[in-house]
mmCIF file of C-alpha atoms and ligand atoms in Angstrom:
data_model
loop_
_atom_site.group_PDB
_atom_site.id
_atom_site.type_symbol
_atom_site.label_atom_id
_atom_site.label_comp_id
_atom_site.label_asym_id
_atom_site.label_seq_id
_atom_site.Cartn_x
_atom_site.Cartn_y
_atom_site.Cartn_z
ATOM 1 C CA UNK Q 136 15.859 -6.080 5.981
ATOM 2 C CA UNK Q 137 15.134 -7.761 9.357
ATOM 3 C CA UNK Q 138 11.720 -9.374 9.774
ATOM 4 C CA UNK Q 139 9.261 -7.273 12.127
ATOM 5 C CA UNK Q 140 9.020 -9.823 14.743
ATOM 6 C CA UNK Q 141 12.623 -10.427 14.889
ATOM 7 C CA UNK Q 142 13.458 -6.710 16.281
ATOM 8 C CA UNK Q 143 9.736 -5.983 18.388
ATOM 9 C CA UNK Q 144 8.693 -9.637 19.413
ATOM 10 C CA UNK Q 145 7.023 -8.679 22.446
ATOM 11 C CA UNK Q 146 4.672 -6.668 20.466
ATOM 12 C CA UNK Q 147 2.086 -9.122 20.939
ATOM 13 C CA UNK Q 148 -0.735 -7.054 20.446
ATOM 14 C CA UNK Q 149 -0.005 -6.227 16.990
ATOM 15 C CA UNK Q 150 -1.455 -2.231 16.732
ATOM 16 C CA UNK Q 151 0.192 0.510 15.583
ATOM 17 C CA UNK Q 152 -1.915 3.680 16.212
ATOM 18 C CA UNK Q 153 0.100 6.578 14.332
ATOM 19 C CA UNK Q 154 2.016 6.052 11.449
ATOM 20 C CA UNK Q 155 2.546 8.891 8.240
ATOM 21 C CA UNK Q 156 2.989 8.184 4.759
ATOM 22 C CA UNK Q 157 3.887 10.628 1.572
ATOM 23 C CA UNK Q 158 0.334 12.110 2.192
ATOM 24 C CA UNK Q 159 2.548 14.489 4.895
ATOM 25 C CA UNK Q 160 5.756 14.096 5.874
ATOM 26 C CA UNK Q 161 6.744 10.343 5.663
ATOM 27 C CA UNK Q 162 8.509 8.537 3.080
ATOM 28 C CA UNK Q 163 6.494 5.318 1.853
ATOM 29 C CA UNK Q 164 3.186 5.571 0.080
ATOM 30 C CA UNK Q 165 -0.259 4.951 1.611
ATOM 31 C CA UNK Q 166 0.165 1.654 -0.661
ATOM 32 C CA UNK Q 167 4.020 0.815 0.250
ATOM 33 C CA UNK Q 168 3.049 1.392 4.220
ATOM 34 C CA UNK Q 169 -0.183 -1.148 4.034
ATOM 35 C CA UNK Q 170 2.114 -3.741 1.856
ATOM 36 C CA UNK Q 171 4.560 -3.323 4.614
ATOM 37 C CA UNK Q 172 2.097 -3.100 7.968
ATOM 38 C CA UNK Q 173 0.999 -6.534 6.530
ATOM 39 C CA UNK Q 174 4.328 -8.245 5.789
ATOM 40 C CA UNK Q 175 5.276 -6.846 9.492
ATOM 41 C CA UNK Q 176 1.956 -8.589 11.817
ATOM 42 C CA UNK Q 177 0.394 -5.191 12.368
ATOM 43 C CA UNK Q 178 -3.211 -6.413 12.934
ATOM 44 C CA UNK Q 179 -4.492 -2.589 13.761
ATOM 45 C CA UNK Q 180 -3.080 0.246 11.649
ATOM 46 C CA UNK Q 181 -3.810 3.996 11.969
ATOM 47 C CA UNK Q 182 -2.291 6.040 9.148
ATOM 48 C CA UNK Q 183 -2.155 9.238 10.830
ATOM 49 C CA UNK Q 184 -0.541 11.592 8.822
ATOM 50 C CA UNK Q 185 -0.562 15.805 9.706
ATOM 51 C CA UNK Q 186 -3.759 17.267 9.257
ATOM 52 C CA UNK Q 187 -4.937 15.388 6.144
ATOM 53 C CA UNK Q 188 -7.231 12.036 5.111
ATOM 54 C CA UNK Q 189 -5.546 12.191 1.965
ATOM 55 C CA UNK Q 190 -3.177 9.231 2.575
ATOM 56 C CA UNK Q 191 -6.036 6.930 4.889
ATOM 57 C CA UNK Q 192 -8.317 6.896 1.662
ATOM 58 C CA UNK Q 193 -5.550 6.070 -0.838
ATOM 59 C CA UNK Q 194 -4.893 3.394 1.832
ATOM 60 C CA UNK Q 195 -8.152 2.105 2.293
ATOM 61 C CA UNK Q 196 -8.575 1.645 -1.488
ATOM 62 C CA UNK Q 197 -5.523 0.267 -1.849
ATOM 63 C CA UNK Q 198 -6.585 -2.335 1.471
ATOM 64 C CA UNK Q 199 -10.033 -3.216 -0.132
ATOM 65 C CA UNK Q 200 -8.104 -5.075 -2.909
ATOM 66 C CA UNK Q 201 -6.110 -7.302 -0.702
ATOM 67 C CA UNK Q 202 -7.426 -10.322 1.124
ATOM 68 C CA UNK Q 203 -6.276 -9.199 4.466
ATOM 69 C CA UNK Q 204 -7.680 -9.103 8.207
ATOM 70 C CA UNK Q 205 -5.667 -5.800 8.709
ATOM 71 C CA UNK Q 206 -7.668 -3.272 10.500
ATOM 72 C CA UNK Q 207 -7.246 0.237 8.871
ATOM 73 C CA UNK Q 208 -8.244 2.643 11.385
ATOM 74 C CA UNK Q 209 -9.232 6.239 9.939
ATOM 75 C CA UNK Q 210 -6.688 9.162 11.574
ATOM 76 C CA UNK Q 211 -5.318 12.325 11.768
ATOM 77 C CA UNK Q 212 -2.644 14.171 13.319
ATOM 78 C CA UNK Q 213 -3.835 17.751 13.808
ATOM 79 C CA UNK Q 214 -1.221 20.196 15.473
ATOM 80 C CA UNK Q 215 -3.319 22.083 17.808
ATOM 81 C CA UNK Q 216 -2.634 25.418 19.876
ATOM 82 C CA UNK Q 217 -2.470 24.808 24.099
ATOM 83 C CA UNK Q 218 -2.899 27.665 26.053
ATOM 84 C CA UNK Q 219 -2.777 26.891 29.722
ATOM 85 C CA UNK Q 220 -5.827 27.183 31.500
ATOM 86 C CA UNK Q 221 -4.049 28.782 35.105
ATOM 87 C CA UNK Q 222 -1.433 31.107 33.887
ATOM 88 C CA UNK Q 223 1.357 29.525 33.341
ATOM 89 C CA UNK Q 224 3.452 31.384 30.543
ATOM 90 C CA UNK Q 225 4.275 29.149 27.891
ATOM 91 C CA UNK Q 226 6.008 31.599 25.289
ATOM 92 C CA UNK Q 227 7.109 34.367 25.831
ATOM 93 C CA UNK Q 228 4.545 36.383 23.885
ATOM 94 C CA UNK Q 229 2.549 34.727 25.808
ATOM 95 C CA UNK Q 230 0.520 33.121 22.535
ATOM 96 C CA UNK Q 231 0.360 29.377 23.692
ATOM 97 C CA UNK Q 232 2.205 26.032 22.412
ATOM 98 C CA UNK Q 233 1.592 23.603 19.233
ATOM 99 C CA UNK Q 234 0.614 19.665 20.644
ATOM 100 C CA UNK Q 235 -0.396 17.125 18.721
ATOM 101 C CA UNK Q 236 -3.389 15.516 18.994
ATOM 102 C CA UNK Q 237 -3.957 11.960 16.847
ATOM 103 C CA UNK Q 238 -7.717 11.387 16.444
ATOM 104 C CA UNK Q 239 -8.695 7.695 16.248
ATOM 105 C CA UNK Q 240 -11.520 5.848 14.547
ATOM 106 C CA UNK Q 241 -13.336 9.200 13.410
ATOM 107 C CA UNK Q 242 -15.771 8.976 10.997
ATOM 108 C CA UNK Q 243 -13.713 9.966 7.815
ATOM 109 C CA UNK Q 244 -17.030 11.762 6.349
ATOM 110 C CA UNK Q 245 -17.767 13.508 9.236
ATOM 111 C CA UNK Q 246 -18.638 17.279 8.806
ATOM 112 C CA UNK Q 247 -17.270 17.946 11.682
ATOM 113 C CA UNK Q 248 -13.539 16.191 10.876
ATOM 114 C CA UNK Q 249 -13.796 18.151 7.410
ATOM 115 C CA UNK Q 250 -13.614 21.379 8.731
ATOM 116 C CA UNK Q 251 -11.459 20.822 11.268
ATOM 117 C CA UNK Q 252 -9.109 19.387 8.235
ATOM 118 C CA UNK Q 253 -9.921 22.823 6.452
ATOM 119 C CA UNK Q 254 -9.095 25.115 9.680
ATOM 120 C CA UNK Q 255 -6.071 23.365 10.550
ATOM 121 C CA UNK Q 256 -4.862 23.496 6.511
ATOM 122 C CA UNK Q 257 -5.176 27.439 6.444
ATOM 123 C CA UNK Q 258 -3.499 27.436 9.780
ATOM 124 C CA UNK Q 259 -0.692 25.631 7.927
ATOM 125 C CA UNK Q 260 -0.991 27.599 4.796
ATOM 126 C CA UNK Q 261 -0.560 31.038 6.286
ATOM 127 C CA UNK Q 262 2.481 29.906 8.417
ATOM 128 C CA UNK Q 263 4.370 28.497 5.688
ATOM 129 C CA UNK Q 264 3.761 31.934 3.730
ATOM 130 C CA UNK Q 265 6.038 33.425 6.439
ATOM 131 C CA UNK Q 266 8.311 30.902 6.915
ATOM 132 C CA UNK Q 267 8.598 30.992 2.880
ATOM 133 C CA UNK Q 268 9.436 34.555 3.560
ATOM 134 C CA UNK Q 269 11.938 34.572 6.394
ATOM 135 C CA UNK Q 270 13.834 31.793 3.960
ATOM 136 C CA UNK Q 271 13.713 34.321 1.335
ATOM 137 C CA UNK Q 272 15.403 36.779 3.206
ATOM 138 C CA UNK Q 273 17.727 34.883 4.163
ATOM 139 C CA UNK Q 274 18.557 34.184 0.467
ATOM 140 C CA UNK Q 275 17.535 30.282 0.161
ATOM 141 C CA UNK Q 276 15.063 30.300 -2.236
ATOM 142 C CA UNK Q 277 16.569 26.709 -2.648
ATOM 143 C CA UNK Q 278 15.478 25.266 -0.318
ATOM 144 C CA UNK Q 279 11.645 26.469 -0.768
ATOM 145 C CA UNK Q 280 12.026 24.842 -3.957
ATOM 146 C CA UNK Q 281 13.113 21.577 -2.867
ATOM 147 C CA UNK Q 282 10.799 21.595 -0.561
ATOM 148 C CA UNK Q 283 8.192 21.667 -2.422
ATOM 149 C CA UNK Q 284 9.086 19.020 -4.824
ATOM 150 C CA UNK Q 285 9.890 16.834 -1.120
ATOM 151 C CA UNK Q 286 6.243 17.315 -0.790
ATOM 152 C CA UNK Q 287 4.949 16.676 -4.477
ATOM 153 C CA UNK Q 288 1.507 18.403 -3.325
ATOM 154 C CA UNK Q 289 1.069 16.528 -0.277
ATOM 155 C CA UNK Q 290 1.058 18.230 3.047
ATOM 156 C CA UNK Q 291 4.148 20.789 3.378
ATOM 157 C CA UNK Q 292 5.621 20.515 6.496
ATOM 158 C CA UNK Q 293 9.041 21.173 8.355
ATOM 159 C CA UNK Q 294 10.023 17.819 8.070
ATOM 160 C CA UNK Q 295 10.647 18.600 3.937
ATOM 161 C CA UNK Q 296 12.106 21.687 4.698
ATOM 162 C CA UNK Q 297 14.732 19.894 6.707
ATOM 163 C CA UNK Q 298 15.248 17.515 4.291
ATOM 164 C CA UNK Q 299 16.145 20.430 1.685
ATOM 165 C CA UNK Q 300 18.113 21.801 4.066
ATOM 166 C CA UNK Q 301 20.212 18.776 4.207
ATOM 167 C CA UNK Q 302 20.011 17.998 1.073
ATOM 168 C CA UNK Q 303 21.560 21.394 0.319
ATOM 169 C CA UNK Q 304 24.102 21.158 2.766
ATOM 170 C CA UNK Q 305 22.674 24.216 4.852
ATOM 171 C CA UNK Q 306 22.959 21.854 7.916
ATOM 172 C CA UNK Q 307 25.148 18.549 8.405
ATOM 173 C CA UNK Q 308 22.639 16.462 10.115
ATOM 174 C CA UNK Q 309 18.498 16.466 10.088
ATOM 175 C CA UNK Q 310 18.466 17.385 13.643
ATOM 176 C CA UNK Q 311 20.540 20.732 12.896
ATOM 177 C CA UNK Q 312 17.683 21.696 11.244
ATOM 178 C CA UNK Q 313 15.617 22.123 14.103
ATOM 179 C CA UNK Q 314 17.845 22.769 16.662
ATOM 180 C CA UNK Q 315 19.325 25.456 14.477
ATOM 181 C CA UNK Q 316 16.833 26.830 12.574
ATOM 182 C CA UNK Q 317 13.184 25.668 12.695
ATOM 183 C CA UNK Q 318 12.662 24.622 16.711
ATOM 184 C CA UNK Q 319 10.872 26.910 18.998
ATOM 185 C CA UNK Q 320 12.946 30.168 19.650
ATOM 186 C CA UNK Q 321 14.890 29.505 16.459
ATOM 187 C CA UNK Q 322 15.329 31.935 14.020
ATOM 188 C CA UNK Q 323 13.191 30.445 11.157
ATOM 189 C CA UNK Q 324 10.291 29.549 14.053
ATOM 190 C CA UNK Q 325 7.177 31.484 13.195
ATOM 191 C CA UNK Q 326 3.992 30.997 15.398
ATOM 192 C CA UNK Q 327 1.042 29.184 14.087
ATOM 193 C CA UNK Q 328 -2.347 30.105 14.626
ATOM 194 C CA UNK Q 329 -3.450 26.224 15.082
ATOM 195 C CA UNK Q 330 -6.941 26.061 16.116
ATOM 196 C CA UNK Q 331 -7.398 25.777 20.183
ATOM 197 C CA UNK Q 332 -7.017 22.121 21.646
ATOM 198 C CA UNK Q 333 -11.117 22.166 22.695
ATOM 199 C CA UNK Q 334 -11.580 23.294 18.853
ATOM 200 C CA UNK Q 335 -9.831 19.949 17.739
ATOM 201 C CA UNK Q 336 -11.023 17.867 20.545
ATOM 202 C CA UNK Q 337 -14.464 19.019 20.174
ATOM 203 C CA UNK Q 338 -14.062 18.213 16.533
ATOM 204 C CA UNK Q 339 -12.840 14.710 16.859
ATOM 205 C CA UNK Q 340 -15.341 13.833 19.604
ATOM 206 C CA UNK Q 341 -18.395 15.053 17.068
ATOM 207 C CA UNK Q 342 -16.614 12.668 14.516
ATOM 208 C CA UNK Q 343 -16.928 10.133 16.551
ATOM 209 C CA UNK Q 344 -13.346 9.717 17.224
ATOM 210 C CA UNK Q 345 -11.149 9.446 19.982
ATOM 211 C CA UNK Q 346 -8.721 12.433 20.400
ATOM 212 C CA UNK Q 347 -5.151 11.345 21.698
ATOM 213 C CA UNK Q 348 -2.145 13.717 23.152
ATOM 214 C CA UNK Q 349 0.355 12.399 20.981
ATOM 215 C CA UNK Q 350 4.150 11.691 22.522
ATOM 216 C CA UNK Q 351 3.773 13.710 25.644
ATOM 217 C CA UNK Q 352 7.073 14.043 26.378
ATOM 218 C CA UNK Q 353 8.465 15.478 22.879
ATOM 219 C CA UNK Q 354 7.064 18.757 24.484
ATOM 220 C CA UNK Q 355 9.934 19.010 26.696
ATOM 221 C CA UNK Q 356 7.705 20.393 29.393
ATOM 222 C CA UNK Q 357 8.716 20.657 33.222
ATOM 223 C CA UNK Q 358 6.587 17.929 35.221
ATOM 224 C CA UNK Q 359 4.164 20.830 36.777
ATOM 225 C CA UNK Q 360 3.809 22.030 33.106
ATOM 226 C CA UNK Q 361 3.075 18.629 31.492
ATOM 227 C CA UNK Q 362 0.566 18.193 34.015
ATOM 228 C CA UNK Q 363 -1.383 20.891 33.459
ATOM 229 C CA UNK Q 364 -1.340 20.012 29.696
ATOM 230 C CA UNK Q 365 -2.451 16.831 30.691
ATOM 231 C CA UNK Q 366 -5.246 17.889 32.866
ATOM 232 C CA UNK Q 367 -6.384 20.706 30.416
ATOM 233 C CA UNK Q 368 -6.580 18.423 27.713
ATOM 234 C CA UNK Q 369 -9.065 15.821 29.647
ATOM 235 C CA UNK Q 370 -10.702 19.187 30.812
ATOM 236 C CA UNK Q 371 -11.584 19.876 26.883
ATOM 237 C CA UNK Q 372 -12.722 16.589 26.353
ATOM 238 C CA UNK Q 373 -9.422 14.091 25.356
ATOM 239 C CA UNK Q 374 -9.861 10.574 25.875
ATOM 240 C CA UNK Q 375 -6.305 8.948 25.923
ATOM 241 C CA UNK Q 376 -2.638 10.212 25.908
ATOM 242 C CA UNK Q 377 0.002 7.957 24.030
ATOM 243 C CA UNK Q 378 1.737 6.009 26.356
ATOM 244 C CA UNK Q 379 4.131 4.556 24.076
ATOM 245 C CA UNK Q 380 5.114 6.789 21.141
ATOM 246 C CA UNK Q 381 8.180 4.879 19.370
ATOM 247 C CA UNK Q 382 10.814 2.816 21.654
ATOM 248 C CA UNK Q 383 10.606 4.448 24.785
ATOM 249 C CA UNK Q 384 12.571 3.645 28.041
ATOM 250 C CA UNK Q 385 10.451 2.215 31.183
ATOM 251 C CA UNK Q 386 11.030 5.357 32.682
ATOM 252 C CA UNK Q 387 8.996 7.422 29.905
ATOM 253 C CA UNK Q 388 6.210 4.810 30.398
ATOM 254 C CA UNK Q 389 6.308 4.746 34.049
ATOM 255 C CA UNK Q 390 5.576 8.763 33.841
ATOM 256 C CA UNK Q 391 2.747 8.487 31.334
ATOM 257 C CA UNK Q 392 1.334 5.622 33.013
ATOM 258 C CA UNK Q 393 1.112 7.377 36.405
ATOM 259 C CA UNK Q 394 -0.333 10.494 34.204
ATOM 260 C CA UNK Q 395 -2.780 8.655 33.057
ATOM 261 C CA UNK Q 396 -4.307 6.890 35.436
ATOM 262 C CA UNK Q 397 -4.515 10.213 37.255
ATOM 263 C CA UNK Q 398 -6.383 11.770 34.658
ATOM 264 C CA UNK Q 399 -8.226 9.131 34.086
ATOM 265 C CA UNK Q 400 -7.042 8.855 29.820
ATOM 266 C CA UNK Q 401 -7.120 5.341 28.196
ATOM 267 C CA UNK Q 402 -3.693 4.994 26.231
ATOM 268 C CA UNK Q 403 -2.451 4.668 22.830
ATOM 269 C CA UNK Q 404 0.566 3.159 21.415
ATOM 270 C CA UNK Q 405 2.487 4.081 18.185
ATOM 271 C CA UNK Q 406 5.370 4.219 16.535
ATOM 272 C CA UNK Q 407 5.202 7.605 14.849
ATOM 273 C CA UNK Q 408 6.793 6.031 12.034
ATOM 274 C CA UNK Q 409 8.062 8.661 9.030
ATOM 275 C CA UNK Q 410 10.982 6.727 7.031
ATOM 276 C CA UNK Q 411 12.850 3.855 7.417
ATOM 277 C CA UNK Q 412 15.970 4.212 9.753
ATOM 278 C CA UNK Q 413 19.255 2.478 8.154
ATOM 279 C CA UNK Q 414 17.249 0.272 5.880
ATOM 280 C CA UNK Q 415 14.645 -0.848 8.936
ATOM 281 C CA UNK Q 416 11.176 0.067 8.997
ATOM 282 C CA UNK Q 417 10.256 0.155 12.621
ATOM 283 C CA UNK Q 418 7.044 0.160 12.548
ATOM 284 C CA UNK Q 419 4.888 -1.123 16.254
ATOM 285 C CA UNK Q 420 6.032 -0.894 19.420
ATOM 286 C CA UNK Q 421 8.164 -3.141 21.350
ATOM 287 C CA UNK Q 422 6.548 -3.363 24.759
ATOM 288 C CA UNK Q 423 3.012 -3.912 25.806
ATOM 289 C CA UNK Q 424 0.739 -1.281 28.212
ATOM 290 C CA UNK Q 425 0.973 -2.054 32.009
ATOM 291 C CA UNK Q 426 -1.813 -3.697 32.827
ATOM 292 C CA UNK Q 427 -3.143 -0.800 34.664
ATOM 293 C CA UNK Q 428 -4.032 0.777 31.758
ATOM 294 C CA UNK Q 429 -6.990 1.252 29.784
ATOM 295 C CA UNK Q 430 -6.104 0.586 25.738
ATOM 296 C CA UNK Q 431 -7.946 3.200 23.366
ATOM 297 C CA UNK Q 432 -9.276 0.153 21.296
ATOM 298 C CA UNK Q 433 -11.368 -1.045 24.210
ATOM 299 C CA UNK Q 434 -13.328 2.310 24.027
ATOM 300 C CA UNK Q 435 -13.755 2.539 20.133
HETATM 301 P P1 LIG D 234 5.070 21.060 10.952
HETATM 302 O O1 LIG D 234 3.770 20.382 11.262
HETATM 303 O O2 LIG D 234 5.166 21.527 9.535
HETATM 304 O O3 LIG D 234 5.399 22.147 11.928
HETATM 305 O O4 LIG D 234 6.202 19.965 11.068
HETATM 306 C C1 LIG D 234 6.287 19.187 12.195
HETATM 307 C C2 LIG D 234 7.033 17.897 11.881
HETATM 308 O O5 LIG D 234 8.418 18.144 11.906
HETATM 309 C C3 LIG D 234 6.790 16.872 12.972
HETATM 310 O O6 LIG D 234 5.665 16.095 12.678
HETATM 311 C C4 LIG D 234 8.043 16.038 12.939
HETATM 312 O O7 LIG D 234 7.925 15.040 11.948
HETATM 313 C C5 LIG D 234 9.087 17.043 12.506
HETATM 314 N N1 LIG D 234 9.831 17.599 13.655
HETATM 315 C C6 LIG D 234 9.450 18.582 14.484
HETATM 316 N N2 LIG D 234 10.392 18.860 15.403
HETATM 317 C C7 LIG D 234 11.410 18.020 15.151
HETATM 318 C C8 LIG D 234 12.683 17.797 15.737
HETATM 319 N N3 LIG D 234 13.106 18.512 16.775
HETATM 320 N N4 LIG D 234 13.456 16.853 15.198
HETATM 321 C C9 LIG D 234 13.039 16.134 14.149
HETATM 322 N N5 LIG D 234 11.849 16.278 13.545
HETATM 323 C C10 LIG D 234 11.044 17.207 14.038
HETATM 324 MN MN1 LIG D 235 5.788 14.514 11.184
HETATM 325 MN MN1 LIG D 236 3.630 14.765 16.067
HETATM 326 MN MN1 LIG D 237 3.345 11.947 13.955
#
């Protein structure tokens, strides 16, 4: 396996601000990805994995047993519900759009981060009862079943019913999944009544966090839409967007940047890491912000 700094060595600055591990949808344990963040030169680690702290605490236990400087910074990914502020119809029943939204450096035993956690879990819970359903109709009770032992208890999400799907040759490729079945429009898409992005935001900020839009551009929203996201979400109280989700091109930085700085959002940077790709965990991000740029960990 290629050494860290051999494949991302201009990642000088060493953070990684939203990882997952088998606590939701990714494939190492909290353990394996802290072993591994470590043996990579991550100095700043948020394990950020879909609306759970299951994973972080596992982690930090696991971290308070190793003499290492690693910074383990509490997280969660909460999908969130966006409906635009000026009209702009984002579905066609009109019901609004799941985001992401990481929250950094929240106070894990925060109140306020519990019941968001709670909220966002029933959210979950109730959509995957009809999802379970429409799979049942369509006769592949398999793959609910594989599913759930993908998941082993943890967080159930789409990612593990892709798997099964592949796994059960229902598609050829992981992608198929989505484009096929479980992405927006599809026929197995079923609307999720995610609480409101000021519910989470207000959340995260009571927690003491900072709320992030996570990878802007997997929205695959026109510019005039992305902006209004943008400027809704620092209307509701979000404090960064993430700049660099992953390897992006200069192009995809160039946009956020100018975003940014327009709304005024410090940035994050993170991988989004889930599994290893061919053998390679790519975990950090190869470039650096622009300079331009406020970093989230200068407002923590
Ligand atoms: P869920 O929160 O259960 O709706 O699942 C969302 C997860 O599915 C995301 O966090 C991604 O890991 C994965 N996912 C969503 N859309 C896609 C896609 N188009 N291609 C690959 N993975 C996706
Ligand atoms: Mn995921
Ligand atoms: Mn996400
Ligand atoms: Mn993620």
């Amino acid at each position: 396996m290629p050494l860290q700094s051999e494949i991302f060595s201009k990642n000088t600055q060493g953070y990684d601000l939203h990882t997952h591990s088998t606590a939701s949808d990714g494939s190492l344990t909290p353990q394996e990805l802290i072993d591994t963040a470590i043996e990579y030169g991550i100095t700043h680690l948020a394990l950020s994995d879909h609306d759970t702290l299951k994973g972080f605490e596992i982690a930090h236990l696991h971290l308070q047993k190793l003499s290492s400087t690693l910074q383990l910074i509490p997280s969660v990914e909460f999908s969130s519900r966006w409906n635009a502020t000026n009209g702009i119809n984002l579905q066609d029943d009109g019901r609004g759009m799941t985001v992401h939204i990481v929250a950094l450096n929240i106070d894990p035993q925060s109140p306020y981060i519990k019941n968001l956690i709670t909220a966002t879990q029933f959210a979950r819970n109730e959509r995957n009862q009809r999802l379970k359903i429409k799979l049942e109709k369509k006769g592949w009770q398999d793959v609910i079943q594989l599913a759930e032992e993908l998941s082993a208890g943890a967080t159930l999400t789409r990612t593990h019913i892709a798997n099964a799907m592949l796994a059960l040759n229902k598609v050829s490729k992981y992608a198929q999944a989505f484009s096929r079945y479980l992405g927006s429009g599809k026929p197995l898409s079923v609307h999720t009544k995610w609480p409101s992005i000021k519910e989470t935001v207000n959340a995260i900020v009571q927690s003491e966090g900072i709320a992030v839009l996570a990878h802007p551009l997997h929205y695959q929203l026109s510019r005039k839409k992305l902006l209004q996201l943008c400027s809704d979400f620092k209307q509701v109280g979000g404090q960064a967007l993430e700049v660099i989700t992953g390897n992006p091109d200069k192009n995809a930085i160039e946009n956020l940047t100018g975003i940014a700085l327009r709304q005024n959002l410090a940035a994050s940077v993170g991988s989004d890491f889930h599994a290893p790709k061919n053998g390679t965990v790519y975990l950090g991000v190869p470039q650096v912000l622009p300079q331009a740029l406020t970093p989230v960990w200068e407002i923590w």
